[in-house]
Amino acid sequence: MEATTERKHGVPTLAKPTIALLRIALAAGWQDFRAAPAFGLIVAVLCLLAGWGLVGLTAWAGHTFWFVLGVFGFPLAAPFAALGTYEVSRLRGLGEHPSVRRVIHVLWAERGRQLPLLCALMMVMLLFWFFLGHMIFALFLGLKPMTNIMSSASVFLSADGLMMLGLGSVVGAVFALLLYSICVIGLPLLLDREVDYVTALITSIGFVAAHFWFMLLWAAFIAVVLMIAMLPAFFGLLVVLPWLGHSSWHVYAALRSD
């Protein structure tokens, strides 16, 4: 049997995370990106085009609603984009060559396993965030005249705009924390081991709860770096997204002690 299909059963023992572990994971993630950039760049280009699509939708619809939700919702969807980079790093860790075709083959083979179930749950949560964000936006700014970011930015500084941003940020933070808690260990665990998605979900949430402040620091780092990467017309994602994806796998791999 090929090494890519051999998977141990059960949840591995997870070590206590440290700052040194994060530094090593970030360095290893950068090495993976430099050694095998193809798949990460393909995914990053798709995300870049999606970002431009949001800008185009904003211009077409004449409202900033879609752009605001997209910007704040992108970090919630980033784990989906990272799946391929997880597999690249996993294959490199096994001493194998992670060609684009091979990574796609492995991810396609996952369709009959547990990973799609966890991804479906995450997608439902992401769609619910868009729905709830739309409700919050409409509640506070539904009657405000808005055309685009450049001509309507001042509306966000009004009393209603500030209340919308405040409530939306709190609700978005709750969704982000829950999604992060589910996927930070759950997604790489399902790629690495033969476990069901409920076990992966519980393991991931339990690990985040047990090391809350440290894992919150890692989440904040990811969110801030992604936001900065989106500032120059989303071009920063071409480097940051693959790098963080590879690094996230190495965080899990370093925590796994067996």
Coordinates of C-alpha atoms in Angstrom, one line a residue:
M1 CA 0.0 0.0 0.0
E2 CA 1.3 3.5 -0.8
A3 CA 2.4 5.7 2.0
T4 CA -0.2 8.3 1.1
T5 CA -3.0 5.9 1.9
E6 CA -1.6 4.4 5.1
R7 CA -3.2 6.1 8.0
K8 CA -3.2 5.2 11.7
H9 CA -6.5 4.8 13.5
G10 CA -7.5 7.0 16.4
V11 CA -6.6 10.4 17.7
P12 CA -2.9 11.0 18.4
T13 CA -1.6 12.3 21.7
L14 CA -1.2 16.1 21.3
A15 CA 1.6 17.9 23.1
K16 CA 1.4 21.3 24.8
P17 CA 1.9 24.2 22.3
T18 CA 4.8 26.7 22.7
I19 CA 5.9 29.8 21.0
A20 CA 9.0 28.0 19.8
L21 CA 6.7 25.5 18.1
L22 CA 5.0 28.3 16.2
R23 CA 8.3 29.7 15.1
I24 CA 9.5 26.3 13.8
A25 CA 6.1 25.7 12.1
L26 CA 6.3 29.1 10.3
A27 CA 9.8 28.4 9.1
A28 CA 8.9 24.9 8.0
G29 CA 5.8 26.3 6.2
W30 CA 7.9 28.7 4.3
Q31 CA 10.3 26.0 3.3
D32 CA 7.4 23.9 2.0
F33 CA 6.0 26.8 0.0
R34 CA 9.4 27.5 -1.6
A35 CA 10.0 23.8 -2.4
A36 CA 6.6 23.0 -3.8
P37 CA 4.8 26.3 -4.6
A38 CA 2.5 25.1 -7.5
F39 CA -0.6 24.0 -5.6
G40 CA -0.4 26.8 -3.1
L41 CA -0.2 29.4 -5.9
I42 CA -3.1 27.9 -7.8
V43 CA -5.3 28.1 -4.7
A44 CA -4.1 31.6 -3.9
V45 CA -4.8 32.8 -7.5
L46 CA -8.4 31.4 -7.1
C47 CA -8.8 33.3 -3.9
L48 CA -7.4 36.4 -5.5
L49 CA -9.9 36.1 -8.3
A50 CA -12.7 35.6 -5.7
G51 CA -11.6 38.8 -4.0
W52 CA -11.7 40.7 -7.2
G53 CA -15.1 39.2 -7.8
L54 CA -16.4 40.6 -4.5
V55 CA -15.1 44.0 -5.6
G56 CA -16.9 43.6 -9.0
L57 CA -20.1 42.5 -7.2
T58 CA -19.9 45.6 -5.0
A59 CA -19.5 47.9 -8.0
W60 CA -22.3 46.1 -9.9
A61 CA -24.8 46.0 -7.0
G62 CA -24.0 49.6 -5.9
H63 CA -23.6 48.7 -2.3
T64 CA -20.7 48.0 0.1
F65 CA -22.6 45.2 1.8
W66 CA -21.1 42.4 -0.1
F67 CA -17.6 43.8 0.1
V68 CA -17.8 44.2 3.9
L69 CA -19.1 40.7 4.5
G70 CA -16.6 39.3 2.1
V71 CA -13.6 41.0 3.8
F72 CA -14.7 39.9 7.2
G73 CA -15.9 36.5 6.0
F74 CA -12.7 35.5 4.1
P75 CA -10.7 34.5 7.2
L76 CA -13.6 32.1 8.1
A77 CA -13.3 30.5 4.7
A78 CA -9.5 30.3 4.6
P79 CA -9.3 26.8 6.1
F80 CA -11.0 25.4 3.0
A81 CA -8.3 27.0 0.8
A82 CA -5.6 25.5 3.1
L83 CA -6.6 21.9 2.7
G84 CA -4.4 21.4 -0.4
T85 CA -1.4 22.9 1.3
Y86 CA -1.9 20.6 4.2
E87 CA -1.6 17.6 1.9
V88 CA 1.5 19.1 0.2
S89 CA 3.2 19.4 3.6
R90 CA 2.0 15.9 4.7
L91 CA 3.5 14.3 1.5
R92 CA 6.8 16.2 1.9
G93 CA 6.9 15.0 5.5
L94 CA 6.6 11.4 4.2
G95 CA 9.5 12.1 1.8
E96 CA 7.3 12.0 -1.3
H97 CA 6.9 14.4 -4.2
P98 CA 3.7 16.5 -3.9
S99 CA 2.8 17.2 -7.5
V100 CA -0.4 19.1 -8.2
R101 CA -2.0 16.0 -9.8
R102 CA -1.2 13.9 -6.8
V103 CA -2.5 16.4 -4.3
I104 CA -5.8 16.7 -6.3
H105 CA -6.0 12.9 -6.5
V106 CA -5.7 12.6 -2.7
L107 CA -8.2 15.4 -2.0
W108 CA -10.6 13.8 -4.5
A109 CA -10.3 10.5 -2.7
E110 CA -11.4 12.2 0.5
R111 CA -15.0 12.7 -0.9
G112 CA -16.0 9.3 0.4
R113 CA -14.5 9.8 3.8
Q114 CA -15.2 12.0 6.8
L115 CA -13.5 15.2 5.7
P116 CA -16.5 16.4 3.5
L117 CA -18.8 16.1 6.5
L118 CA -16.7 18.5 8.6
C119 CA -16.3 20.8 5.6
A120 CA -20.1 20.8 5.1
L121 CA -20.7 21.8 8.7
M122 CA -18.2 24.6 8.4
M123 CA -19.8 25.8 5.1
V124 CA -23.3 25.9 6.8
M125 CA -21.8 28.0 9.5
L126 CA -20.2 30.3 7.0
L127 CA -23.4 30.7 5.1
F128 CA -25.3 31.4 8.3
W129 CA -22.7 34.1 9.1
F130 CA -23.5 35.7 5.7
F131 CA -27.2 35.6 6.5
L132 CA -26.8 37.0 10.0
G133 CA -24.4 39.6 8.7
H134 CA -26.9 40.7 6.1
M135 CA -29.5 41.0 8.9
I136 CA -27.3 43.1 11.1
F137 CA -26.3 45.3 8.1
A138 CA -30.0 45.8 7.1
L139 CA -31.0 46.5 10.7
F140 CA -28.6 49.4 11.1
L141 CA -27.9 50.6 7.6
G142 CA -30.7 49.3 5.4
L143 CA -32.1 52.7 4.8
K144 CA -28.8 54.5 4.4
P145 CA -27.9 55.8 0.9
M146 CA -24.7 53.8 0.0
T147 CA -23.1 53.4 -3.3
N148 CA -19.5 52.3 -2.8
I149 CA -16.6 52.3 -0.3
M150 CA -15.1 55.6 -1.6
S151 CA -18.2 57.7 -1.6
S152 CA -20.0 56.1 1.3
A153 CA -17.3 55.3 3.9
S154 CA -18.5 58.1 6.2
V155 CA -21.8 56.2 6.9
F156 CA -19.8 53.7 8.9
L157 CA -18.8 56.5 11.2
S158 CA -22.4 57.5 12.0
A159 CA -24.1 56.2 15.2
D160 CA -25.8 53.4 13.3
G161 CA -22.7 52.6 11.4
L162 CA -20.6 52.3 14.5
M163 CA -23.3 50.2 16.2
M164 CA -23.4 47.9 13.2
L165 CA -19.7 47.5 13.1
G166 CA -19.6 46.8 16.9
L167 CA -22.3 44.2 16.9
G168 CA -21.1 42.7 13.6
S169 CA -17.6 42.4 15.0
V170 CA -18.8 40.6 18.1
V171 CA -21.0 38.2 16.2
G172 CA -18.3 37.6 13.6
A173 CA -15.7 37.0 16.3
V174 CA -17.9 34.3 17.8
F175 CA -18.3 32.6 14.5
A176 CA -14.6 32.9 13.7
L177 CA -13.6 31.4 17.1
L178 CA -16.1 28.5 16.7
L179 CA -14.9 27.8 13.1
Y180 CA -11.3 28.1 14.1
S181 CA -11.8 25.8 17.1
I182 CA -13.4 23.2 14.8
C183 CA -10.8 23.3 12.0
V184 CA -7.4 24.1 13.5
I185 CA -6.9 20.5 14.6
G186 CA -10.0 18.9 13.0
L187 CA -9.0 19.3 9.4
P188 CA -5.4 18.1 9.6
L189 CA -6.5 15.3 11.9
L190 CA -8.9 14.0 9.3
L191 CA -6.3 14.1 6.6
D192 CA -3.8 12.3 8.8
R193 CA -5.8 9.7 10.7
E194 CA -8.7 7.4 10.4
V195 CA -11.2 9.1 12.7
D196 CA -14.8 10.2 12.3
Y197 CA -15.6 13.9 11.9
V198 CA -17.4 14.1 15.2
T199 CA -14.3 12.8 17.0
A200 CA -12.1 15.3 15.0
L201 CA -14.5 18.1 15.9
I202 CA -14.5 17.3 19.6
T203 CA -10.8 16.8 19.7
S204 CA -10.1 20.1 18.0
I205 CA -12.5 22.1 20.3
G206 CA -11.2 20.4 23.4
F207 CA -7.6 21.2 22.5
V208 CA -8.4 24.9 21.9
A209 CA -10.3 25.0 25.2
A210 CA -7.4 23.4 27.0
H211 CA -4.9 25.9 25.6
F212 CA -7.2 28.8 24.9
W213 CA -4.9 31.8 25.2
F214 CA -2.1 30.3 23.2
M215 CA -4.5 29.1 20.4
L216 CA -6.2 32.5 20.4
L217 CA -2.7 34.0 19.8
W218 CA -2.2 31.8 16.8
A219 CA -5.7 32.6 15.5
A220 CA -5.1 36.4 15.9
F221 CA -1.8 36.1 14.1
I222 CA -3.5 34.3 11.2
A223 CA -6.3 36.8 11.0
V224 CA -4.0 39.9 11.1
V225 CA -1.7 38.5 8.5
L226 CA -4.6 37.6 6.2
M227 CA -6.1 41.1 6.6
I228 CA -2.8 42.7 5.8
A229 CA -2.4 40.5 2.8
M230 CA -5.7 41.6 1.4
L231 CA -4.9 45.3 1.5
P232 CA -2.8 45.5 -1.7
A233 CA -5.7 44.5 -4.0
F234 CA -5.5 40.9 -2.4
F235 CA -2.1 40.3 -4.0
G236 CA -0.6 39.5 -0.7
L237 CA -2.6 36.3 -0.6
L238 CA -0.4 34.9 -3.3
V239 CA 2.3 34.4 -0.7
V240 CA 0.5 34.6 2.7
L241 CA -2.2 32.0 2.0
P242 CA 0.0 29.1 1.0
W243 CA 2.6 30.0 3.7
L244 CA -0.1 30.0 6.5
G245 CA -1.6 26.8 5.1
H246 CA 1.7 24.9 5.2
S247 CA 2.5 26.4 8.6
S248 CA -0.8 25.3 10.0
W249 CA -0.1 21.7 9.0
H250 CA 3.3 21.9 10.7
V251 CA 1.6 23.2 13.9
Y252 CA -0.5 20.1 14.0
A253 CA 2.4 17.8 13.0
A254 CA 4.6 19.3 15.8
L255 CA 1.8 18.8 18.3
R256 CA 1.3 15.2 17.3
S257 CA 3.6 13.1 19.5
D258 CA 2.9 9.7 17.9

